[in-house]
Short mmCIF file of C-alpha atoms in Angstrom, two decimals:
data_model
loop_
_atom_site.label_atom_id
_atom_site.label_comp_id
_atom_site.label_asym_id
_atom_site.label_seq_id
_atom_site.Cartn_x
_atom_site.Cartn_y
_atom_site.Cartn_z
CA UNK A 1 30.84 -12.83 24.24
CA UNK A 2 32.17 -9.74 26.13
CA UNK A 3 31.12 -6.18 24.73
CA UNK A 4 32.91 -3.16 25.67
CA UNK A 5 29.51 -1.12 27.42
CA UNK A 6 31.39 2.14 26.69
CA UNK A 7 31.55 1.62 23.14
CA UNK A 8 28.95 3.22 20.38
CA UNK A 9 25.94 1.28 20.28
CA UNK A 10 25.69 1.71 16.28
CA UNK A 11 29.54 0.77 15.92
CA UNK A 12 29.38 -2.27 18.57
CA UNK A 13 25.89 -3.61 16.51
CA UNK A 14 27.94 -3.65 13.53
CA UNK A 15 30.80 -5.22 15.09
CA UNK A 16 28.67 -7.96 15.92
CA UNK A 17 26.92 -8.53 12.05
CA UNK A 18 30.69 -8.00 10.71
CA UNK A 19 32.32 -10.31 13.31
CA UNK A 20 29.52 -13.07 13.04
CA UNK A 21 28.88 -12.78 9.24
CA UNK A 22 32.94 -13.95 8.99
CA UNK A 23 31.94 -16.78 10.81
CA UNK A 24 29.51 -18.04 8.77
CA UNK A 25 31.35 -17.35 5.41
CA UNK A 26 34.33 -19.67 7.01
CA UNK A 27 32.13 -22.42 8.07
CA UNK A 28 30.97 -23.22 4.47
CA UNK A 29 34.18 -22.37 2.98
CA UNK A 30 35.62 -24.83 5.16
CA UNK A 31 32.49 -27.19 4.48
CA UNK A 32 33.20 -26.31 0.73
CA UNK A 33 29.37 -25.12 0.11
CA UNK A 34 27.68 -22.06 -1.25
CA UNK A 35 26.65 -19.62 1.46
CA UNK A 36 22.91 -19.29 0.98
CA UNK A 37 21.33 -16.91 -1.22
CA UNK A 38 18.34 -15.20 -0.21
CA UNK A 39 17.02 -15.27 -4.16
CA UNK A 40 17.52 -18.92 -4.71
CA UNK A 41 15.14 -21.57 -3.51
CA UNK A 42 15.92 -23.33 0.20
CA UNK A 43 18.37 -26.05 0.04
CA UNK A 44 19.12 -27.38 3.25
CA UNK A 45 22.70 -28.56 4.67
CA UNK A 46 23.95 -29.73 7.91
CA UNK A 47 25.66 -26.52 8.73
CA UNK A 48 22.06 -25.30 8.83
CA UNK A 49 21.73 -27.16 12.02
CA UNK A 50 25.06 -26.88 13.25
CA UNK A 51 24.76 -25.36 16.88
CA UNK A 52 28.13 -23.03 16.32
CA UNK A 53 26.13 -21.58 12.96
CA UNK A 54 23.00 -21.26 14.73
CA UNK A 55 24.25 -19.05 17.51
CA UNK A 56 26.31 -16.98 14.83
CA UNK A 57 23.01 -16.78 12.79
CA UNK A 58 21.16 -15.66 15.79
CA UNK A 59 23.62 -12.62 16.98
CA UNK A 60 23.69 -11.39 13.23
CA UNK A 61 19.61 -11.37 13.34
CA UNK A 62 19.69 -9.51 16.96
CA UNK A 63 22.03 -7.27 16.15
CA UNK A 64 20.28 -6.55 12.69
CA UNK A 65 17.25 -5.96 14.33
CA UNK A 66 18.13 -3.80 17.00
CA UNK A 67 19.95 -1.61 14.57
CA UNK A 68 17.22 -1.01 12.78
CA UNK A 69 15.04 -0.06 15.94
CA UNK A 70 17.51 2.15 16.51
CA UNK A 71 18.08 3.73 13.14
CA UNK A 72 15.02 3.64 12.03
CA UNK A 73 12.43 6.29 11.80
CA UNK A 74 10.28 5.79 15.03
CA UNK A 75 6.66 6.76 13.34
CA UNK A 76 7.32 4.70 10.26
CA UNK A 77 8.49 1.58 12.12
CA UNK A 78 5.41 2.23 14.51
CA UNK A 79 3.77 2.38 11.25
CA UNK A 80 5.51 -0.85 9.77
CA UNK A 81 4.71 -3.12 12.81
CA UNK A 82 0.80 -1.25 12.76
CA UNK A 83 0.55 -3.40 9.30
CA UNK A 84 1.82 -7.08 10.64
CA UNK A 85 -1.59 -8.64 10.35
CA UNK A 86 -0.89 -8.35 6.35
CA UNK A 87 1.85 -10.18 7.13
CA UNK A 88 -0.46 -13.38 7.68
CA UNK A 89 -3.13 -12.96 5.77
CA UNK A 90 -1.50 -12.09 2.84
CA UNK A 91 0.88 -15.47 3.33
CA UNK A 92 -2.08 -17.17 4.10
CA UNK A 93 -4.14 -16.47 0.92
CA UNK A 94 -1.12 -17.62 -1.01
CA UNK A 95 -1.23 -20.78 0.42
CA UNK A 96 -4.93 -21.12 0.51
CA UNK A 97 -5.36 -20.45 -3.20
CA UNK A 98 -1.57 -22.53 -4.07
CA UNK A 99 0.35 -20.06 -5.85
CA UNK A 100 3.64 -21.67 -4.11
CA UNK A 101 2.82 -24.82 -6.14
CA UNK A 102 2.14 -23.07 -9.35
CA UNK A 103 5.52 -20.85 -8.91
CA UNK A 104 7.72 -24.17 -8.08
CA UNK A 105 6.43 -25.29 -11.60
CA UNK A 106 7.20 -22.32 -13.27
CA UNK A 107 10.82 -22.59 -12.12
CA UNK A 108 13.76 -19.98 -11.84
CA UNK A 109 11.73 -17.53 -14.31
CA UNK A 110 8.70 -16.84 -12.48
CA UNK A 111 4.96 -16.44 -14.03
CA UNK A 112 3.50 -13.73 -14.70
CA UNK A 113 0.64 -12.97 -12.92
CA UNK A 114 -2.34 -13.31 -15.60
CA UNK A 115 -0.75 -16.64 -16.07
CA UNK A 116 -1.22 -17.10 -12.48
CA UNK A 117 -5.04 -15.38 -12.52
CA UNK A 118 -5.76 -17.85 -15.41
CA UNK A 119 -4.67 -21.00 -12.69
CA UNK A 120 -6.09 -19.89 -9.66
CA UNK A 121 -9.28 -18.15 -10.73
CA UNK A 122 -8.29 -15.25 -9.37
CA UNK A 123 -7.75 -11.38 -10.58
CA UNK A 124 -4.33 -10.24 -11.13
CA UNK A 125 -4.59 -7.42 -10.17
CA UNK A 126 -5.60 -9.11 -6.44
CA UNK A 127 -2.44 -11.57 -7.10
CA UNK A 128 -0.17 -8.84 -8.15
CA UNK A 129 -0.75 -6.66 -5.12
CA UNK A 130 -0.04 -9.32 -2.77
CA UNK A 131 2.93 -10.87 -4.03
CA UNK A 132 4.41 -7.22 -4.36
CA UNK A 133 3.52 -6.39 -0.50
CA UNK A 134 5.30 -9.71 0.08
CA UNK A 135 8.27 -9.72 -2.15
CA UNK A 136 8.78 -5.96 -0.98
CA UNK A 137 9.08 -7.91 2.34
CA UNK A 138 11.86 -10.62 0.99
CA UNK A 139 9.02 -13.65 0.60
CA UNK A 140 9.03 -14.09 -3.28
CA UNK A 141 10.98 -12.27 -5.89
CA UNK A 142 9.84 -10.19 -8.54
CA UNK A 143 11.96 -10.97 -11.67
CA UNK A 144 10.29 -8.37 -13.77
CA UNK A 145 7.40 -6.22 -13.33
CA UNK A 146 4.26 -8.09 -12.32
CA UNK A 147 6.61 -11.95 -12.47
CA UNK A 148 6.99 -13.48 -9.74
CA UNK A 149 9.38 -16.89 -8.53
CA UNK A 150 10.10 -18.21 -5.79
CA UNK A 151 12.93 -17.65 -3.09
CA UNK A 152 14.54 -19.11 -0.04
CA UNK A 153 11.57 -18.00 1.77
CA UNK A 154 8.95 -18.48 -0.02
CA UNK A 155 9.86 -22.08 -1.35
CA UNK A 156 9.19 -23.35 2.00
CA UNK A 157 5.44 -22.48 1.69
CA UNK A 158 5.01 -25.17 -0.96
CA UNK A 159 3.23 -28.67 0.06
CA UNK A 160 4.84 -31.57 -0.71
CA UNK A 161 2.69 -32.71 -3.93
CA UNK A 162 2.06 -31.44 -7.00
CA UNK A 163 -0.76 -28.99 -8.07
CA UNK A 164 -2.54 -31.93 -9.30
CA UNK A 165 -2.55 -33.99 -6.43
CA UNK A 166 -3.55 -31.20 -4.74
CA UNK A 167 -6.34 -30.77 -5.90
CA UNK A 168 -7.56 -34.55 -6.22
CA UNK A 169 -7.00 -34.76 -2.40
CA UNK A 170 -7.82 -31.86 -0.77
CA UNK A 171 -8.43 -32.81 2.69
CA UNK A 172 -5.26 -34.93 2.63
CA UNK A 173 -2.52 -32.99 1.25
CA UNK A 174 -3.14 -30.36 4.25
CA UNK A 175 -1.06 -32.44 7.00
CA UNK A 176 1.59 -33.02 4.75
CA UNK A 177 4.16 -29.74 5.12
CA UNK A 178 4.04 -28.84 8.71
CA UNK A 179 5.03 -25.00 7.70
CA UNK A 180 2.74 -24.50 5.03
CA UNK A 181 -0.22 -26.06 7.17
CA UNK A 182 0.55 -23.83 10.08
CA UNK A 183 0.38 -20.82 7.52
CA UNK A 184 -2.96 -21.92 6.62
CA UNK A 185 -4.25 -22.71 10.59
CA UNK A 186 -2.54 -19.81 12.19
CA UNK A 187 -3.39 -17.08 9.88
CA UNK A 188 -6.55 -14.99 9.36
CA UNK A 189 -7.00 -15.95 6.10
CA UNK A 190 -8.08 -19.61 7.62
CA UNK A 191 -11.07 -18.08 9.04
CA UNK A 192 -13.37 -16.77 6.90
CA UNK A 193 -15.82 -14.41 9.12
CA UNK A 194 -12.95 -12.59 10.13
CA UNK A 195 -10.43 -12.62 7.14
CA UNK A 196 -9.50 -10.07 5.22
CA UNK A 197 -7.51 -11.81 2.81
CA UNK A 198 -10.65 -14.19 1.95
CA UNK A 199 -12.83 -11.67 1.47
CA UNK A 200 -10.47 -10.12 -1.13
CA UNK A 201 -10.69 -13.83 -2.93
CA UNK A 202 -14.63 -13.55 -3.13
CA UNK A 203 -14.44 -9.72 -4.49
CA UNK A 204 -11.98 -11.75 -6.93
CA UNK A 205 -14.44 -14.71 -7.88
CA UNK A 206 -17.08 -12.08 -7.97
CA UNK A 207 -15.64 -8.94 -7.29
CA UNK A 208 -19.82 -7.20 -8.80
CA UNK A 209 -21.69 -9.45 -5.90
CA UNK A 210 -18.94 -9.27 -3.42
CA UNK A 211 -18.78 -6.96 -0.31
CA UNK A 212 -14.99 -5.68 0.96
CA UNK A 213 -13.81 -7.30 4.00
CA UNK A 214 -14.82 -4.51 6.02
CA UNK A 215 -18.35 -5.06 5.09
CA UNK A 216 -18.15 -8.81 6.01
CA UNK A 217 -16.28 -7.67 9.48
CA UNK A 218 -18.79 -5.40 10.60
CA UNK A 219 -22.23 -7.11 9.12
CA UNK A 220 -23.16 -3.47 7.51
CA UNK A 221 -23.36 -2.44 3.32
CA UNK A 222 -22.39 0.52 3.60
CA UNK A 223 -18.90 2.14 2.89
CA UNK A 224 -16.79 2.34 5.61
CA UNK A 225 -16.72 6.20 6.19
CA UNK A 226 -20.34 5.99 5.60
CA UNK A 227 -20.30 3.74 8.83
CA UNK A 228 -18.55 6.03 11.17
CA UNK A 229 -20.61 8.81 11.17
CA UNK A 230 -23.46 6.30 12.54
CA UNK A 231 -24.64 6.88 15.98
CA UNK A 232 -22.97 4.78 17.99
CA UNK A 233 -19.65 4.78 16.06
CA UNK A 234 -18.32 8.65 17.04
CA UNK A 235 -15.06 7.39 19.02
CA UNK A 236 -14.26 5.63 15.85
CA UNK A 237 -14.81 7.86 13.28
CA UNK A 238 -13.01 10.34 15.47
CA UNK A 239 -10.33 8.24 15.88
CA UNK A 240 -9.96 7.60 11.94
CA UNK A 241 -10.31 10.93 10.86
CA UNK A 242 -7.15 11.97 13.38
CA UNK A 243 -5.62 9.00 11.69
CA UNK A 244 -6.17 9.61 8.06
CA UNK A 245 -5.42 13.54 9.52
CA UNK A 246 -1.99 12.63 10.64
CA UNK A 247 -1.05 10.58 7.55
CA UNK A 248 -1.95 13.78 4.98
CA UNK A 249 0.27 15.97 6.85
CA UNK A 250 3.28 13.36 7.09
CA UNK A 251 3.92 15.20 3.49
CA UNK A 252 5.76 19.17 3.89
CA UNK A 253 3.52 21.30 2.82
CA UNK A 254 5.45 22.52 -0.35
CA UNK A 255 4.18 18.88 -1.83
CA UNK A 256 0.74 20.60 -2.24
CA UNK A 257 2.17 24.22 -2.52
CA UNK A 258 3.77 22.97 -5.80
CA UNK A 259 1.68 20.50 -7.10
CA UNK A 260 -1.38 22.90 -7.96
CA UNK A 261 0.85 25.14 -9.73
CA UNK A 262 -0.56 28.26 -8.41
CA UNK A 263 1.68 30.52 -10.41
CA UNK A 264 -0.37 29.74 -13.59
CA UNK A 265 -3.80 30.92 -11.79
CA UNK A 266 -5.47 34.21 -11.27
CA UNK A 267 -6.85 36.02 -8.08
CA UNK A 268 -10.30 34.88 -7.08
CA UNK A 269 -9.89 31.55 -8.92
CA UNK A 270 -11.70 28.87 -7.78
CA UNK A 271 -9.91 25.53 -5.85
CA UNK A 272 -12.09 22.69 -5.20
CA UNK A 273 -10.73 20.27 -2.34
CA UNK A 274 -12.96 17.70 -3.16
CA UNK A 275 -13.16 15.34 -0.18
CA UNK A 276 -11.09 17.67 1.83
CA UNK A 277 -12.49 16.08 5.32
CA UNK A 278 -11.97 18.97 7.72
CA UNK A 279 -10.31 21.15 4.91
CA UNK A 280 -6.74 21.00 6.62
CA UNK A 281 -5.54 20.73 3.11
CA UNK A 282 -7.37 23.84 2.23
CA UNK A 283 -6.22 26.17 5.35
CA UNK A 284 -2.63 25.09 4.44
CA UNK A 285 -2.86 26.59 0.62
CA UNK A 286 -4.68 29.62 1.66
CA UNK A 287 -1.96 30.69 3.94
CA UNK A 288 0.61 30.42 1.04
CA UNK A 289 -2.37 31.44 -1.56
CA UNK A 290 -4.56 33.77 0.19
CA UNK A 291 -5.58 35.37 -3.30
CA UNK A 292 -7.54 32.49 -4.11
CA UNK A 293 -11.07 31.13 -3.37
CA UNK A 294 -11.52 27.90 -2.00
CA UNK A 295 -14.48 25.05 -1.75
CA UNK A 296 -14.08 22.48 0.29
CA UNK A 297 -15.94 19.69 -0.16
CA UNK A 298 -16.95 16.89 2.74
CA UNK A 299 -19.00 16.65 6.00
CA UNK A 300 -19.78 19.76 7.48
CA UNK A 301 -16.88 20.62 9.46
CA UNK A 302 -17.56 24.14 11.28
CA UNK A 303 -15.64 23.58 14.30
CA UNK A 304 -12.52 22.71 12.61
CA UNK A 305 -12.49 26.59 10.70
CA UNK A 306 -14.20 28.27 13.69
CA UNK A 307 -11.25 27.34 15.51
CA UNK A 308 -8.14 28.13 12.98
CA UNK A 309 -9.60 30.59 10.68
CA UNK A 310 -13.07 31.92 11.52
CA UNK A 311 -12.65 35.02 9.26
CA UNK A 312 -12.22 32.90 6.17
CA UNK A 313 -15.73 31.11 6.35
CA UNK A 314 -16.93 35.15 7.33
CA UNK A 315 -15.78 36.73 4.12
CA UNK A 316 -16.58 33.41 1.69
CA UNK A 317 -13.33 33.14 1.15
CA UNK A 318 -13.61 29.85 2.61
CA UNK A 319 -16.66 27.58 1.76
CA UNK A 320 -18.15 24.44 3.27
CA UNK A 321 -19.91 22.38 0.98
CA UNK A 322 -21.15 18.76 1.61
CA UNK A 323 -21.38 16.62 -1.21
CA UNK A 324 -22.16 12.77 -2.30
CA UNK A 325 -18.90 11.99 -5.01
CA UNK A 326 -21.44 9.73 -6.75
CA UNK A 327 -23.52 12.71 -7.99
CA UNK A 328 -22.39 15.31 -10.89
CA UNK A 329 -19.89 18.04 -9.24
CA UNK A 330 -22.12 21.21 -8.62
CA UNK A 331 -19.25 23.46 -8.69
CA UNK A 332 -18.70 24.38 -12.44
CA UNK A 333 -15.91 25.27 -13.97
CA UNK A 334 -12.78 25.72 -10.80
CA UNK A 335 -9.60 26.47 -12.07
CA UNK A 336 -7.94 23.80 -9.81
CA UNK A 337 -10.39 20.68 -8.57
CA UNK A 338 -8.11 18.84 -5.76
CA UNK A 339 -8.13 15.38 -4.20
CA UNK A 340 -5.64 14.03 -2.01
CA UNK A 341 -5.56 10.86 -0.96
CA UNK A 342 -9.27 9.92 -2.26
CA UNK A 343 -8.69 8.03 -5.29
CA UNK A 344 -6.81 5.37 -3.25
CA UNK A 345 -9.98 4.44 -0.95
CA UNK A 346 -12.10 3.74 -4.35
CA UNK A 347 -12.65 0.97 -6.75
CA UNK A 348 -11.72 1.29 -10.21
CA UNK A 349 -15.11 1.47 -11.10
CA UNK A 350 -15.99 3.97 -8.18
CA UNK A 351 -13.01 6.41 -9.17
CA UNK A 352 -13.94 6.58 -12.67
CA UNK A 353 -17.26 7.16 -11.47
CA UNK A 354 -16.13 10.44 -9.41
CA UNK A 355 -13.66 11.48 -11.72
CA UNK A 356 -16.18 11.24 -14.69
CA UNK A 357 -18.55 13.57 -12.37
CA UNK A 358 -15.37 16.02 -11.80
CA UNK A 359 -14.75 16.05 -15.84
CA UNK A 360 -18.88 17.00 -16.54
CA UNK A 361 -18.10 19.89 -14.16
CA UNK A 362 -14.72 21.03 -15.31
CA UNK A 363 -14.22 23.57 -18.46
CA UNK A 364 -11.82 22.49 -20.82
CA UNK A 365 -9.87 25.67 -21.40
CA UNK A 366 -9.42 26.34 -17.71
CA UNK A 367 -9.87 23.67 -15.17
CA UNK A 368 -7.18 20.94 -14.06
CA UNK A 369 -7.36 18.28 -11.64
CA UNK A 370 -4.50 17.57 -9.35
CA UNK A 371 -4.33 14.32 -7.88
CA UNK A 372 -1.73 13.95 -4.40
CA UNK A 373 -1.22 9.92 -3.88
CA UNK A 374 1.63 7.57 -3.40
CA UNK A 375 2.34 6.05 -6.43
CA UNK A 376 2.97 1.83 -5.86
CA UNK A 377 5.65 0.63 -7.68
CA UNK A 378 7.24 -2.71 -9.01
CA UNK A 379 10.34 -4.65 -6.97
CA UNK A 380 12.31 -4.26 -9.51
CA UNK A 381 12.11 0.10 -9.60
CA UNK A 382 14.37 1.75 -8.09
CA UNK A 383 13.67 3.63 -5.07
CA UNK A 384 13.97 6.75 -7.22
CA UNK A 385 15.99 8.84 -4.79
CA UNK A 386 18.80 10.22 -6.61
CA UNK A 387 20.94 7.69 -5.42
CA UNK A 388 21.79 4.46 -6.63
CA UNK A 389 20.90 1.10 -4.75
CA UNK A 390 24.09 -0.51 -4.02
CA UNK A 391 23.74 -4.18 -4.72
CA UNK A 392 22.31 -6.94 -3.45
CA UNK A 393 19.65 -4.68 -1.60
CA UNK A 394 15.86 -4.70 -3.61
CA UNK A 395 15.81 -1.78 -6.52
CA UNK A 396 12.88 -0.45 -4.43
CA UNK A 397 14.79 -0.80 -1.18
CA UNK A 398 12.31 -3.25 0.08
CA UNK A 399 10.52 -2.04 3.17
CA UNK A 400 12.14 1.26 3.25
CA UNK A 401 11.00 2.08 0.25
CA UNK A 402 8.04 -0.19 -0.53
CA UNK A 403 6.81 -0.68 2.58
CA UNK A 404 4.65 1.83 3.45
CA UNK A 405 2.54 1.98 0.55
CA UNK A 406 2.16 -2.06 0.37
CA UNK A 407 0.97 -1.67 3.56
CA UNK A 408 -1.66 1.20 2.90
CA UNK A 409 -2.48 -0.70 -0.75
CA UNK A 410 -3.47 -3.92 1.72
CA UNK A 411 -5.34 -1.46 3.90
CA UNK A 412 -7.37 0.53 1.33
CA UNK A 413 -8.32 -3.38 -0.22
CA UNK A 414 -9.61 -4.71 3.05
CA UNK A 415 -11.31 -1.84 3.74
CA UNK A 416 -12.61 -0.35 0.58
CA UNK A 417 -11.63 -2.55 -2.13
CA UNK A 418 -9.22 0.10 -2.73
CA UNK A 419 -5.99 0.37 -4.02
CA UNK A 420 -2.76 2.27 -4.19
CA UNK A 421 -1.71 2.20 -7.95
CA UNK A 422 1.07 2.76 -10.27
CA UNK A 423 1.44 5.67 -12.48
CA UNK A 424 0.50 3.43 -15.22
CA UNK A 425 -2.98 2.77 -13.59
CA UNK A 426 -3.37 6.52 -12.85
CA UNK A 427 -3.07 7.77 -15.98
CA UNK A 428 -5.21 4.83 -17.65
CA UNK A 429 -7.92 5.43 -15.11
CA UNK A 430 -7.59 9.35 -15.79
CA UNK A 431 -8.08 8.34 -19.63
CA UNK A 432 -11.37 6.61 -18.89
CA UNK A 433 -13.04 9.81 -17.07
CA UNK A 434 -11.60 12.40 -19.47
CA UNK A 435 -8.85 13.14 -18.09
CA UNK A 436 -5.17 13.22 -19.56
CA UNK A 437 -2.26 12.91 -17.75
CA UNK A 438 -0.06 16.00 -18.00
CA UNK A 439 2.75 16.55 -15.50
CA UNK A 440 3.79 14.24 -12.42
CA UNK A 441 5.92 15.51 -9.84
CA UNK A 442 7.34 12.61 -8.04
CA UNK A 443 7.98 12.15 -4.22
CA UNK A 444 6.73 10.20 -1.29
CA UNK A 445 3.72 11.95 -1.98
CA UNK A 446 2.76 12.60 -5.98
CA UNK A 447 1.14 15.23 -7.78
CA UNK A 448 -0.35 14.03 -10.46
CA UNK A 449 -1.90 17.06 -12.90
CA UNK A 450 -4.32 16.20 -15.67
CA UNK A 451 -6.50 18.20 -17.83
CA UNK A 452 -10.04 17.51 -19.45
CA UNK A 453 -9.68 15.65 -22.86
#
C-alpha cells in the first residue's frame, strides 16, 4: 500500500481506518455474517482467520493507535501507559478469584456486584472498582451502575468448565484455556509476594488483619508516606512528593479559587490546608486572597516558603503547623478547613476518622470543609462535558474520560487501601463524620463543600 508522504498525517491515518474498515464490512457482507460487536460475547468465524481480514484488521489497529499518539495529550498518555501494570493485575485477580465464570452464568444481563461479593467471598466494593477500571478499558461492560457482563473481550477469559467443576478440580482446570492460564502465569497477581492485586483479595477476606500491598511489598507497617521520610528513603520521598506536587497543580488554579468560596468570608479568617504537604495549595490562594490567614498543616516545610514567600511565614500570615490526622484538629473553629487530594489516600474507616477530628474542631455557625478530589464514576455516566457522546463510544468516554481516575483509584488501593469514590460515597462518608454535603462544583477536579451537622 502506497501513501502519498506529502499528505496530512491526521487525514492519511484516517484514510487508512476509513479505507480498511470498508474492507472488513464487505468481507462479511459478502460472507453474509454480522460484523463483530465489541459488547457481545466472542463468536469466532473463519473470516477471523482469513489472511486478507487479518492484514485489514491490523492497518485499522496501527493506524488507530498512532492517531491517538498523535492526538492525544502527551502527559496524560505518559500518564495512561505509567498505569499498565493495572492492566495485569487487575485481569489477573479476575481470573484468579473466577468472576468470568460467574458472569458467563449470569448471561446477557450481568450481576450485580454484591451478587458477585456473595460468590467469590470478596467485597464489592474491591469487585466494583476493578471491573470499572477494566470495563472503562473495553474488557467487560457495565450494563448499569455497579452490573457487570461480559463482552467480546472479556468472554475469552473464561475456562472451559463450569464454576463447579472448577472448583472440584482445581489443579486441573488450570491447563485447560490457554488464554485464561497465561492471564493467571503472566500477571502479577500470580505471585503473591509481589502482587498488588492479591493483596487487595486478603484486605477483602480480612480487610481488619490485612496490610495494603504496599506494606506486603516493602516488609514495613507503616503507611506509606510514613515510610518515606525514613532515613534511607529521601530520593523517594522526594521523588513522590514532586509527583503527587505535579498532579495537584494539573488543575487551573480557579478550581481552588472557586471552590472555597472566598466571597462569603471575612478578612483575617482562618483557612486550614490540612495536609497541605509543602503548602503549594496555600501560596496559590493567598496570592488571589491575601486578606486571609492561612494554616497549613503537614511536615515542616521551611524551605519551600523561604524560597517563594519568606515575608508570609514573617508576618504570621502564613503558618506551619505539623500535625498527626489521627489526633483531634488543634485549630478551632477556621472559617474554611481544606483538603485536597487527602481523602483519596485513606480508608473508609481512616477518613471518617480525620474528618470526625475536623468536625470536633469546626464551629457550626461558621466553619465549612471543602473537599478538592476526582469524583469516580459509573460506565454508564456520561462524561459530563456539555457535550453529548455520540454513539457507540462508552457514556464515560472510556479512557478519556475514565481513565485517569481508574488508574489513580488502583493506585491509592495498592498503596493505601485507598480509593477514589463517587459522589455518592462522599457525601455518605461526610454524613458519618458530621458533615453534610452542601454544594459540588463539578470538573476534572471537584469541590465538594460541606458543613457541620
Amino acid at each position: 500500500m502506497t501513501l502519498n508522504q506529502s499528505s496530512d498525517p491526521l487525514t492519511a491515518l484516517v484514510d487508512i481506518i476509513s479505507t480498511q474498515t470498508a474492507v472488513l464490512q464487505s468481507a462479511y457482507k459478502n460472507d453474509s455474517t454480522k460484523v463483530p460487536s465489541i459488547d457481545d460475547p466472542y463468536q469466532p468465524t473463519p473470516l477471523e482467520f482469513d489472511p486478507s481480514i487479518t492484514a485489514a484488521r491490523n492497518l485499522i489497529v496501527a493506524a488507530a493507535t498512532q492517531l491517538i499518539a498523535t492526538v492525544g495529550s502527551p502527559h496524560e498518555l505518559i500518564y495512561a501507559n505509567l498505569s499498565g501494570e493495572y492492566d495485569t493485575v487487575t485481569m489477573g485477580f479476575i481470573v484468579d478469584v473466577n468472576i468470568p465464570e460467574i458472569l458467563k452464568e449470569a448471561g446477557t444481563q450481568g450481576l450485580h456486584v454484591d451478587e458477585l461479593s456473595l460468590a467469590t467471598g470478596i467485597g464489592s466494593s474491591y469487585i466494583a472498582r476493578v471491573l470499572r477500571y477494566l470495563a472503562t478499558r473495553h474488557f467487560f461492560k457495565e450494563v448499569s451502575p455497579n452490573v457487570f457482563a461480559h463482552n467480546r473481550l472479556s468472554s475469552l477469559l473464561t475456562k472451559a468448565k463450569s464454576l463447579k467443576e472448577i472448583k472440584e478440580e482445581s489443579v486441573e482446570y488450570l491447563s485447560i484455556n490457554p488464554l485464561s492460564s497465561s492471564v493467571e502465569s503472566f500477571s502479577p497477581a500470580s505471585r503473591y509476594d509481589n502482587s498488588s492485586i492479591a493483596a487487595c483479595s486478603q484486605m477483602a477476606y480480612n480487610p481488619k488483619q490485612a496490610s495494603a500491598p504496599f506494606n506486603i511489598a516493602y516488609n514495613t507497617p507503616e503507611k506509606m508516606w510514613e515510610w518515606t521520610e525514613k532515613p534511607g528513603n529521601e530520593l523517594v520521598s522526594r521523588k513522590f512528593g514532586a509527583a503527587m506536587q505535579n498532579i495537584g497543580e494539573m488543575s487551573p488554579s480557579e478550581v481552588f479559587t472557586s471552590g472555597i468560596e472566598a466571597d462569603k468570608l471575612k478578612a483575617n479568617d482562618i483557612v486550614v490546608d490540612v495536609g497541605g504537604g509543602v503548602g503549594t495549595l496555600t501560596l496559590t490562594l493567598k496570592k488571589a486572597f491575601p486578606n486571609l490567614r492561612y494554616i497549613v498543616q503537614d511536615l515542616d516545610q521551611q524551605i519551600f516558603w523561604a524560597e517563594k514567600d519568606p515575608e508570609a511565614i514573617k508576618v504570621g500570615q502564613v503558618q506551619l503547623q505539623a500535625h498527626d490526622f489521627g489526633k483531634p484538629q488543634p485549630i478551632k473553629g477556621a472559617a474554611v478547613y481544606l483538603l485536597r487530594m487527602v481523602l483519596h489516600n485513606c480508608s473508609d474507616d481512616y477518613a471518617r476518622k480525620l474528618l470526625s477530628n475536623l468536625r470536633f474542631g469546626a464551629d457550626i455557625n461558621k466553619s465549612k470543609l471543602v473537599v478538592f478530589e476526582m469524583l469516580a464514576k459509573h460506565v454508564t455516566e456520561e462524561f459530563g462535558s456539555g457535550v453529548s457522546v455520540p454513539y457507540p463510544l462508552l457514556p464515560n468516554l472510556g479512557v478519556v474520560g475514565g481513565g485517569s481516575v481508574t488508574s489513580l483509584d488502583m493506585a491509592m488501593l495498592t498503596m493505601y487501601d485507598g480509593q477514589e469514590r463517587t459522589l455518592e460515597e462522599y457525601t455518605q462518608l461526610g454524613k458519618e463524620a458530621g458533615w453534610k454535603l452542601n454544594n459540588v462544583k463539578k470538573g476534572e477536579l471537584a469541590a465538594l463543600i460541606f458543613t457541620p451537622i
